[in-house]
PDB file of C-alpha atoms in Angstrom:
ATOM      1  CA  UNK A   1     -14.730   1.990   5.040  1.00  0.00           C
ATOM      2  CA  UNK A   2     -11.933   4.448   4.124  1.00  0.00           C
ATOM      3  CA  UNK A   3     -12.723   7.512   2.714  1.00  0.00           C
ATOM      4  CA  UNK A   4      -9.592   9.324   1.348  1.00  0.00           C
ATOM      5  CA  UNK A   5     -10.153  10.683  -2.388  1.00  0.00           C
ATOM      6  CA  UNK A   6      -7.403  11.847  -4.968  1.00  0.00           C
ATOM      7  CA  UNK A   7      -7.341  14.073  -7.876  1.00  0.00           C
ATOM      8  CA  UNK A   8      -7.096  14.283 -10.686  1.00  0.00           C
ATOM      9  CA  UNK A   9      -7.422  10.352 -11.421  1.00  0.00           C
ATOM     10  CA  UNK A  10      -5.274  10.768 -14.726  1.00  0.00           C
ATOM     11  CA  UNK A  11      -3.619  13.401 -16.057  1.00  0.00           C
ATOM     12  CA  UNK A  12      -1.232  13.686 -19.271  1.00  0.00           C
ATOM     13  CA  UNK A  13       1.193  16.489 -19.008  1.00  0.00           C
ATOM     14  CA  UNK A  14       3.928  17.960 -21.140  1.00  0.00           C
ATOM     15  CA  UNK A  15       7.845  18.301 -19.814  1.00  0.00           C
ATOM     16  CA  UNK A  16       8.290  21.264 -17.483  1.00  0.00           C
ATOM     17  CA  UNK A  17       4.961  21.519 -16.364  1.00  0.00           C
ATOM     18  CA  UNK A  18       3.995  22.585 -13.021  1.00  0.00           C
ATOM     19  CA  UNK A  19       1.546  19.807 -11.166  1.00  0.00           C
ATOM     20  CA  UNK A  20      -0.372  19.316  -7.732  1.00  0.00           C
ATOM     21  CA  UNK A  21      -1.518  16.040  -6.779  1.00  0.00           C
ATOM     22  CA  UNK A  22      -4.417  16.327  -4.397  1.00  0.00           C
ATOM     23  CA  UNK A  23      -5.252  14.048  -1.448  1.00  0.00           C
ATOM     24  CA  UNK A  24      -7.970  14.497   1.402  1.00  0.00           C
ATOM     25  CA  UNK A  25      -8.969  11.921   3.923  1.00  0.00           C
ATOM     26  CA  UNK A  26     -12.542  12.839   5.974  1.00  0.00           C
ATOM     27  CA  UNK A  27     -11.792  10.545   8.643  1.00  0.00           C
ATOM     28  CA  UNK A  28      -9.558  12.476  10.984  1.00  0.00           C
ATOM     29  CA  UNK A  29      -6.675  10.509  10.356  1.00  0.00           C
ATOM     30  CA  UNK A  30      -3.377  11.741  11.595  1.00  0.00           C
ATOM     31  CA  UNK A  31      -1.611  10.341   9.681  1.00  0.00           C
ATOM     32  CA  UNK A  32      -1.002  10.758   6.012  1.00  0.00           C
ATOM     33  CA  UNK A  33       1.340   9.000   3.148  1.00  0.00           C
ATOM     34  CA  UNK A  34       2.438   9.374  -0.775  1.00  0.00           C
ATOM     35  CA  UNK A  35       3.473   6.147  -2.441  1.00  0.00           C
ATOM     36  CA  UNK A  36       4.765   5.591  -6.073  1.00  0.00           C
ATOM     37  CA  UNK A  37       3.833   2.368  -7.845  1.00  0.00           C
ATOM     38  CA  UNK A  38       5.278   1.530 -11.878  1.00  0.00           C
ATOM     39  CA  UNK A  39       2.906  -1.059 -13.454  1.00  0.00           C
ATOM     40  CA  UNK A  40       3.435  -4.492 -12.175  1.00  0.00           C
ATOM     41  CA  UNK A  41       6.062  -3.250  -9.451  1.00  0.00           C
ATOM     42  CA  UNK A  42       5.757  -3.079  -5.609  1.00  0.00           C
ATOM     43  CA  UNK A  43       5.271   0.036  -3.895  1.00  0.00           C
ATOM     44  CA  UNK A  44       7.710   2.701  -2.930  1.00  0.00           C
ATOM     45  CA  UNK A  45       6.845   5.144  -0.043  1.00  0.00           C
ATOM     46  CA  UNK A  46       8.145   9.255  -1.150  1.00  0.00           C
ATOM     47  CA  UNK A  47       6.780  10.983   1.568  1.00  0.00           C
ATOM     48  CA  UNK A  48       4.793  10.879   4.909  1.00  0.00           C
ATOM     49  CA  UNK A  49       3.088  13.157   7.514  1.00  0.00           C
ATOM     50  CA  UNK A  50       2.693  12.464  11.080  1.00  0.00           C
ATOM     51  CA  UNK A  51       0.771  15.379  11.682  1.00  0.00           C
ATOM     52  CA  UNK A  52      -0.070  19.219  10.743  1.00  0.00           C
ATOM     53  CA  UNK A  53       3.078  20.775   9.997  1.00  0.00           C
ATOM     54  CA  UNK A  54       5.495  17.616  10.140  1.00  0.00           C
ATOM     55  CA  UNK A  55       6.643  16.118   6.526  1.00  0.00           C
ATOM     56  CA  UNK A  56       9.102  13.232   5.966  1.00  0.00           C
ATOM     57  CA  UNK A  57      10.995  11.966   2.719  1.00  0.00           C
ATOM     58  CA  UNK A  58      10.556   7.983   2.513  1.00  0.00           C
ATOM     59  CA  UNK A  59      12.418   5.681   0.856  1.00  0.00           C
ATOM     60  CA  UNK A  60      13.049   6.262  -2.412  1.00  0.00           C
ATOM     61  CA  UNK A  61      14.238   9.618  -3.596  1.00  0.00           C
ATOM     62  CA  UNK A  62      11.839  11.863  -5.289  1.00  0.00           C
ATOM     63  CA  UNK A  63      11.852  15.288  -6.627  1.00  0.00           C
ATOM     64  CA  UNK A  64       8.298  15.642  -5.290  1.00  0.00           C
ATOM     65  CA  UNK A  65       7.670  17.999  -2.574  1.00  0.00           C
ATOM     66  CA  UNK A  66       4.757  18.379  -0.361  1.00  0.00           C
ATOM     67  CA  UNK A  67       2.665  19.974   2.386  1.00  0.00           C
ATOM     68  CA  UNK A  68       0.255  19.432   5.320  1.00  0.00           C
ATOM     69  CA  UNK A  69      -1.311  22.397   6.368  1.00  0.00           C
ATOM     70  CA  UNK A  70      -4.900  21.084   7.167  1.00  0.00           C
ATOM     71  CA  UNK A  71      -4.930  17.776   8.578  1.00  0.00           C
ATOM     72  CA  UNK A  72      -7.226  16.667   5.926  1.00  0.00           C
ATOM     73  CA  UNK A  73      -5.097  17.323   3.016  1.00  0.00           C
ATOM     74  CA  UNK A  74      -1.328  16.241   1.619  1.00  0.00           C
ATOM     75  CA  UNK A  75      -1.230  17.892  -1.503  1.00  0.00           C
ATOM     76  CA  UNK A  76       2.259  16.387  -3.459  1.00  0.00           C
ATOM     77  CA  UNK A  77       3.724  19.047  -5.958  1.00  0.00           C
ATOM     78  CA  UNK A  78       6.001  17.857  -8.495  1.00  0.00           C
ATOM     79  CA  UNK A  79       7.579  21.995  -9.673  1.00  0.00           C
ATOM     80  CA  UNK A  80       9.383  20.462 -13.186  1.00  0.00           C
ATOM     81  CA  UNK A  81       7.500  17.498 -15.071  1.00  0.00           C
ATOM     82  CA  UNK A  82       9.742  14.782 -16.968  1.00  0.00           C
ATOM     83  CA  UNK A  83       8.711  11.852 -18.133  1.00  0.00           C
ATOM     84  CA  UNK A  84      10.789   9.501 -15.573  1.00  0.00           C
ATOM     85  CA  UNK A  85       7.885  11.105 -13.156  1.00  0.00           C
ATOM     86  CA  UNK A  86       5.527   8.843 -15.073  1.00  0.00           C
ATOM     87  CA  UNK A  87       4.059   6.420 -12.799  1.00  0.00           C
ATOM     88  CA  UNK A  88       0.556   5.718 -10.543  1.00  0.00           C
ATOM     89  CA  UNK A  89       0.573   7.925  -7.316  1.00  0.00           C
ATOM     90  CA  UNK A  90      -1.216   6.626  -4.162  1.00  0.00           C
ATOM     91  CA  UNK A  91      -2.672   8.686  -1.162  1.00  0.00           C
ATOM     92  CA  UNK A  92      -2.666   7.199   2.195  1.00  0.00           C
ATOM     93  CA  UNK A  93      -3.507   7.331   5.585  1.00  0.00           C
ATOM     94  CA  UNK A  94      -3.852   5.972   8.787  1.00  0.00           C
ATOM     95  CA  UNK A  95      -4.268   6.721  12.714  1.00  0.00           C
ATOM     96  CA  UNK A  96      -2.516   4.804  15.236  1.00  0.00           C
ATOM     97  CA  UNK A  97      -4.401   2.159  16.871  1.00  0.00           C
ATOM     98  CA  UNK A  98      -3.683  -1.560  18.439  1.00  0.00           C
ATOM     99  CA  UNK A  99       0.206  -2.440  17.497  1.00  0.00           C
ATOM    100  CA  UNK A 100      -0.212  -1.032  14.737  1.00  0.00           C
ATOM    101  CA  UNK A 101      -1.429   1.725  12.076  1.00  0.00           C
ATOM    102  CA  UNK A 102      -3.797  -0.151   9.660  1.00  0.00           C
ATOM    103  CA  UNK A 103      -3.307   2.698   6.105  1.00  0.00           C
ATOM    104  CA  UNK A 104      -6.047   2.886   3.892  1.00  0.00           C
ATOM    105  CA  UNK A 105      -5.866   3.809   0.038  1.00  0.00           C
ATOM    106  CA  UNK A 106      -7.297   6.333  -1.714  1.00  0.00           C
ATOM    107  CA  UNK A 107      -7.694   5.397  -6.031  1.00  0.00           C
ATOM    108  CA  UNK A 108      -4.567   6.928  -6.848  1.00  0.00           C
ATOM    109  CA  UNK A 109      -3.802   9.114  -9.895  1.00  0.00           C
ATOM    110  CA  UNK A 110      -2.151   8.140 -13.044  1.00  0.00           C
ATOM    111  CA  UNK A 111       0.413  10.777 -14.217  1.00  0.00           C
ATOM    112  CA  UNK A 112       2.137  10.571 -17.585  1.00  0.00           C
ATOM    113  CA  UNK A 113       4.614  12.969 -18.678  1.00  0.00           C
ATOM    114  CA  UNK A 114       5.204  13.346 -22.695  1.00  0.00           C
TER     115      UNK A 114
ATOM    116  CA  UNK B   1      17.003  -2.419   4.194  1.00  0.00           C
ATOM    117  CA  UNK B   2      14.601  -4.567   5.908  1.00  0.00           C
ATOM    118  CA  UNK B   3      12.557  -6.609   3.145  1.00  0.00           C
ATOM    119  CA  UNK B   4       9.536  -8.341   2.209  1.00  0.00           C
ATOM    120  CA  UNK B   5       9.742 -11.159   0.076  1.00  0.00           C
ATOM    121  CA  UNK B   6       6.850 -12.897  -1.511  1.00  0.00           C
ATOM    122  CA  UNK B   7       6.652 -15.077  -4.720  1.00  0.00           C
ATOM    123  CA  UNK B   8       5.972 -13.058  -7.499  1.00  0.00           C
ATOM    124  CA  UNK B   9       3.674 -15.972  -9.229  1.00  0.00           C
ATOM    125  CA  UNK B  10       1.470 -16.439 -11.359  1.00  0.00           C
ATOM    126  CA  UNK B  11      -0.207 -18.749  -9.160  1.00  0.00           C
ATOM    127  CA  UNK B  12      -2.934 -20.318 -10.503  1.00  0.00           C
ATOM    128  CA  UNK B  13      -5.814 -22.345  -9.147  1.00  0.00           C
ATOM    129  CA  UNK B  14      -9.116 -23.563 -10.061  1.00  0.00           C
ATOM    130  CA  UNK B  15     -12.317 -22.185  -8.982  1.00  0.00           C
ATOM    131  CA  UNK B  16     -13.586 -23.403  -5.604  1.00  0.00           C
ATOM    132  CA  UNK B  17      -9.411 -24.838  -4.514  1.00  0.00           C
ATOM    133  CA  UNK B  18      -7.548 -23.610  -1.790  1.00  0.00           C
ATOM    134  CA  UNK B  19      -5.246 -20.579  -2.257  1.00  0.00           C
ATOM    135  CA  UNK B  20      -2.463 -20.310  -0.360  1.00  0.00           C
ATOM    136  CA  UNK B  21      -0.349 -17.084   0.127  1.00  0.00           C
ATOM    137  CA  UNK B  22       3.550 -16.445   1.293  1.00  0.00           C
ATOM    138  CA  UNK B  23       5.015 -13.998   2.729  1.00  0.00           C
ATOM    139  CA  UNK B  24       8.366 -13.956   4.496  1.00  0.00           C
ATOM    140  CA  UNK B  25      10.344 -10.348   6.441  1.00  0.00           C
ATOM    141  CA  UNK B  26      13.645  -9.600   7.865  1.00  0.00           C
ATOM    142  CA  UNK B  27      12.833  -7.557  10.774  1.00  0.00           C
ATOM    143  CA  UNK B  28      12.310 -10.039  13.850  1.00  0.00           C
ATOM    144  CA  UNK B  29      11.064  -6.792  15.839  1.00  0.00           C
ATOM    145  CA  UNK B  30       7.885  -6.357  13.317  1.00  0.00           C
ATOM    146  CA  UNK B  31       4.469  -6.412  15.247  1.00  0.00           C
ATOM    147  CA  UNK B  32       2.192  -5.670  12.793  1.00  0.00           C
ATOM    148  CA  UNK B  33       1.226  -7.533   9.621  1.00  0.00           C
ATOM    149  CA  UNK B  34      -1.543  -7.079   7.099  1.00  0.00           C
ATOM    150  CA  UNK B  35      -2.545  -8.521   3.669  1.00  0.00           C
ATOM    151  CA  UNK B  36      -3.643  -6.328   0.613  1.00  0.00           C
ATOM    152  CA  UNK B  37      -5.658  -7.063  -2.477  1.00  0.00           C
ATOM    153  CA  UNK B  38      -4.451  -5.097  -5.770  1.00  0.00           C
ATOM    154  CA  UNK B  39      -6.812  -5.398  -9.053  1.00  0.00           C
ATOM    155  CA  UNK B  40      -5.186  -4.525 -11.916  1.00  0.00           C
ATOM    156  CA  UNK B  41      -4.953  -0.534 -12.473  1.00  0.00           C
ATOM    157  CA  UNK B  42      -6.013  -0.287  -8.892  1.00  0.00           C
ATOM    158  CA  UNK B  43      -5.305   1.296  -5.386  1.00  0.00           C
ATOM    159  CA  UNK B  44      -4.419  -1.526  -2.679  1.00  0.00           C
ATOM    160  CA  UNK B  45      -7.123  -2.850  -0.629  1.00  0.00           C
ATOM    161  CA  UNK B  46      -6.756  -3.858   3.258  1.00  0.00           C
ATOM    162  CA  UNK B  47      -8.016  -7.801   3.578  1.00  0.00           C
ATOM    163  CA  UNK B  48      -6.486  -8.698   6.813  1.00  0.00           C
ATOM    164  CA  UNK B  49      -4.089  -7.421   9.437  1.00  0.00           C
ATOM    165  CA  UNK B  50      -2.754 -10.004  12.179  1.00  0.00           C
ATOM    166  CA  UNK B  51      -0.763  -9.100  15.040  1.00  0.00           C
ATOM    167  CA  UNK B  52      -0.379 -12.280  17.251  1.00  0.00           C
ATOM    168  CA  UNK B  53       1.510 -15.672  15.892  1.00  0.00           C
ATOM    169  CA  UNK B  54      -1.739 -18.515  14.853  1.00  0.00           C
ATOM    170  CA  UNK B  55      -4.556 -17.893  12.605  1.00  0.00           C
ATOM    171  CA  UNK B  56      -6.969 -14.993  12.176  1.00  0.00           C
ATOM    172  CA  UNK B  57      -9.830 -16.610  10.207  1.00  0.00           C
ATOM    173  CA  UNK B  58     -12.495 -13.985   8.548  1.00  0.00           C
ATOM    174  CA  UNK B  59     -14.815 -15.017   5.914  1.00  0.00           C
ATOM    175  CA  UNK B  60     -13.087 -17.358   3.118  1.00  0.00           C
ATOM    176  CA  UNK B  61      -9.934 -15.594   4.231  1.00  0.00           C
ATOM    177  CA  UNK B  62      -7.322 -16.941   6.859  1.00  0.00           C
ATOM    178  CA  UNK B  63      -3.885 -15.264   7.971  1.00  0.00           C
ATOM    179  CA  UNK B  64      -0.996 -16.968   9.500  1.00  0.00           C
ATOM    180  CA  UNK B  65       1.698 -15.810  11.254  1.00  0.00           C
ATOM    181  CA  UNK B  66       4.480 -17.209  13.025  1.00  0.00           C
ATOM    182  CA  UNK B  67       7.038 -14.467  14.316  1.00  0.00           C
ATOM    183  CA  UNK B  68       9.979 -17.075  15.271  1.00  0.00           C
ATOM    184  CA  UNK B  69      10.218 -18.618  11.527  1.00  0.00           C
ATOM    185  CA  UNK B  70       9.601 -14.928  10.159  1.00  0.00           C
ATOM    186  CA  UNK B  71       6.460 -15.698   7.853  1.00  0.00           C
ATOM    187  CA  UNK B  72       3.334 -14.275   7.632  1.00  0.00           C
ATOM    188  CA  UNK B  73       0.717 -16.528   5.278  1.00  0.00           C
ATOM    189  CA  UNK B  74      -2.838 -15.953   4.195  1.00  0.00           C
ATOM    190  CA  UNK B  75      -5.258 -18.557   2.825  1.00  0.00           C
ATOM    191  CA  UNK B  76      -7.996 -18.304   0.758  1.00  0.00           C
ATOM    192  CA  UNK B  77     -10.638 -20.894   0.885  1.00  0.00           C
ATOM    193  CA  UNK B  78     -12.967 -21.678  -2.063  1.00  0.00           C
ATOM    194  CA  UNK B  79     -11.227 -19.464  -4.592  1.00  0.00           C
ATOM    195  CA  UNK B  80     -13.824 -17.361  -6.803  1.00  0.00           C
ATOM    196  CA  UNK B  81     -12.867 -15.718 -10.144  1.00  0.00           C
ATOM    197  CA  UNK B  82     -13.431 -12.718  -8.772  1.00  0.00           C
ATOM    198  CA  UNK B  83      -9.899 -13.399  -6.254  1.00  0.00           C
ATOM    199  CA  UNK B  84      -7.586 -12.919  -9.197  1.00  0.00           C
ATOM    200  CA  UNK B  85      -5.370 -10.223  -8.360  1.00  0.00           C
ATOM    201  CA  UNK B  86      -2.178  -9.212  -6.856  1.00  0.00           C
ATOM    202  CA  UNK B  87      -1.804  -9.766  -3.209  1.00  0.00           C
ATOM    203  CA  UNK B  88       0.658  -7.546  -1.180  1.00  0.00           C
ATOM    204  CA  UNK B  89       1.775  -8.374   2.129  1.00  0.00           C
ATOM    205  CA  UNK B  90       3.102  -5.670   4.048  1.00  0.00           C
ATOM    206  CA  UNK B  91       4.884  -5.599   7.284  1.00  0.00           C
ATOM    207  CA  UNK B  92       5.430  -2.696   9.527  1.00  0.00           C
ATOM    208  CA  UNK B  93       9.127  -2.249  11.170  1.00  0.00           C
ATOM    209  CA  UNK B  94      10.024  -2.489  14.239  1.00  0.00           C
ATOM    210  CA  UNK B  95       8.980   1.099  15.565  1.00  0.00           C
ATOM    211  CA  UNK B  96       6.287   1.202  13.672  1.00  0.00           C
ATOM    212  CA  UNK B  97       7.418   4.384  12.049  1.00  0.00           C
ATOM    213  CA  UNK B  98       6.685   2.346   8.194  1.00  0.00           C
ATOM    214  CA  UNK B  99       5.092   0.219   5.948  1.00  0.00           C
ATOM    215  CA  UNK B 100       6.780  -2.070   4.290  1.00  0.00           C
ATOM    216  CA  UNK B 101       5.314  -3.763   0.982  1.00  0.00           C
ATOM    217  CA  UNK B 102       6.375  -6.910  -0.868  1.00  0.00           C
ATOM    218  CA  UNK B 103       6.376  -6.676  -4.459  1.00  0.00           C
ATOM    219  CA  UNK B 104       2.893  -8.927  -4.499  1.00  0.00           C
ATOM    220  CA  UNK B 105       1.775 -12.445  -5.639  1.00  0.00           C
ATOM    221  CA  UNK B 106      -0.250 -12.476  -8.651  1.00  0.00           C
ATOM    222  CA  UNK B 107      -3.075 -14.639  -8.194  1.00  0.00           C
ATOM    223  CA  UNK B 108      -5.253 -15.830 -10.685  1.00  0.00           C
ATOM    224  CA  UNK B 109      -8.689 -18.259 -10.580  1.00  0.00           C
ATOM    225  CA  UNK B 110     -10.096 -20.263 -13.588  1.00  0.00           C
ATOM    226  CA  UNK B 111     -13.655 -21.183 -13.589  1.00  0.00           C
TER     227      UNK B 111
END
């Protein structure tokens, strides 16, 4: 059972706003991703951390930044709210084990932008 | 871009039928494989990884994967109301530095 948490769960914002997106994991897990997810579409991976200190962009280009200075947390900071940042966010994470890392979700957060 | 394809759906069974799941990828170097369940308005949810070509059987649930035709399957035996959702497969590349996610097969179970 994964235990990685995320808040806030929803949150309605106005242009130009200032947000954090928080994400802790309790598991020790080294490993931490941010994914982006429209209704109904697949999942697109924005950022990932292998490690304290070490932050990646993924695939698909986001004006999101973000941070791992505790190994439990990956806060993602979005500095400018518009409303083509509305979408669900999902919280990650995963250690390496097997062939494989196995990434476990945590709810996710809702973020609409008027 | 290395991909993921699956069939978007809906597909649709009755309760208590066989579903069955596809799932095909373009990197031939992939090791790692694992199915997720998505309810609507929900975070994914880990079912099944499988990392060697046959079956992995666990509880009404069965993966299948066969690296040479480059498809990864996943069976669902006596199909409850309660199984309707979106399935993702998701395939990890070849180093094992990503994830990466098909857009999901929408399942859904009439009683």
């Amino acid at each position: 059972e994964a235990d990685i948490y995320q808040t806030p769960r929803y949150l309605v914002i106005g242009t130009g706003k200032k947000i954090t997106l928080e994400c802790s994991q309790t598991m020790g897990h080294d490993k931490m991703y941010w994914y982006q997810q429209d209704p109904g579409m697949e999942l697109h991976l924005i950022h990932y951390s292998y490690g304290v200190n070490s932050t990646e962009k993924g695939d698909l280009s986001s004006e999101s930044t973000v941070s791992r200075i505790r190994t439990e947390h990956f806060p993602l900071t979005l500095e400018s709210a518009r409303p083509s940042h509305t979408s669900q966010y999902l919280c990650a994470s995963s250690t390496s084990g097997g062939m494989g890392d196995t990434q476990y979700f945590g709810p996710g957060t809702r973020l609409t932008v008027l | 871009q290395k991909e993921v394809e699956q069939n978007s759906g809906p597909l649709s069974v009755p309760e208590g039928a066989i579903a069955s799941l596809n799932c095909t990828y373009s990197d031939r170097g992939s090791q790692s494989f694992f199915w997720y369940r998505q309810y609507s308005g929900k975070s994914p949810e880990l079912i099944m990884s499988i990392y060697s070509n046959g079956d992995k059987e666990d509880g009404r649930f069965t993966a299948q994967l066969n690296k040479a035709s480059q498809y990864v399957s996943l069976l669902i035996r006596d199909s409850q109301p309660s199984d309707s959702a979106t399935y993702l497969c998701a395939v990890h590349n070849q180093a094992g530095t990503a994830l990466i996610f098909g857009k999901g097969t929408t399942l859904s179970v009439s009683s």
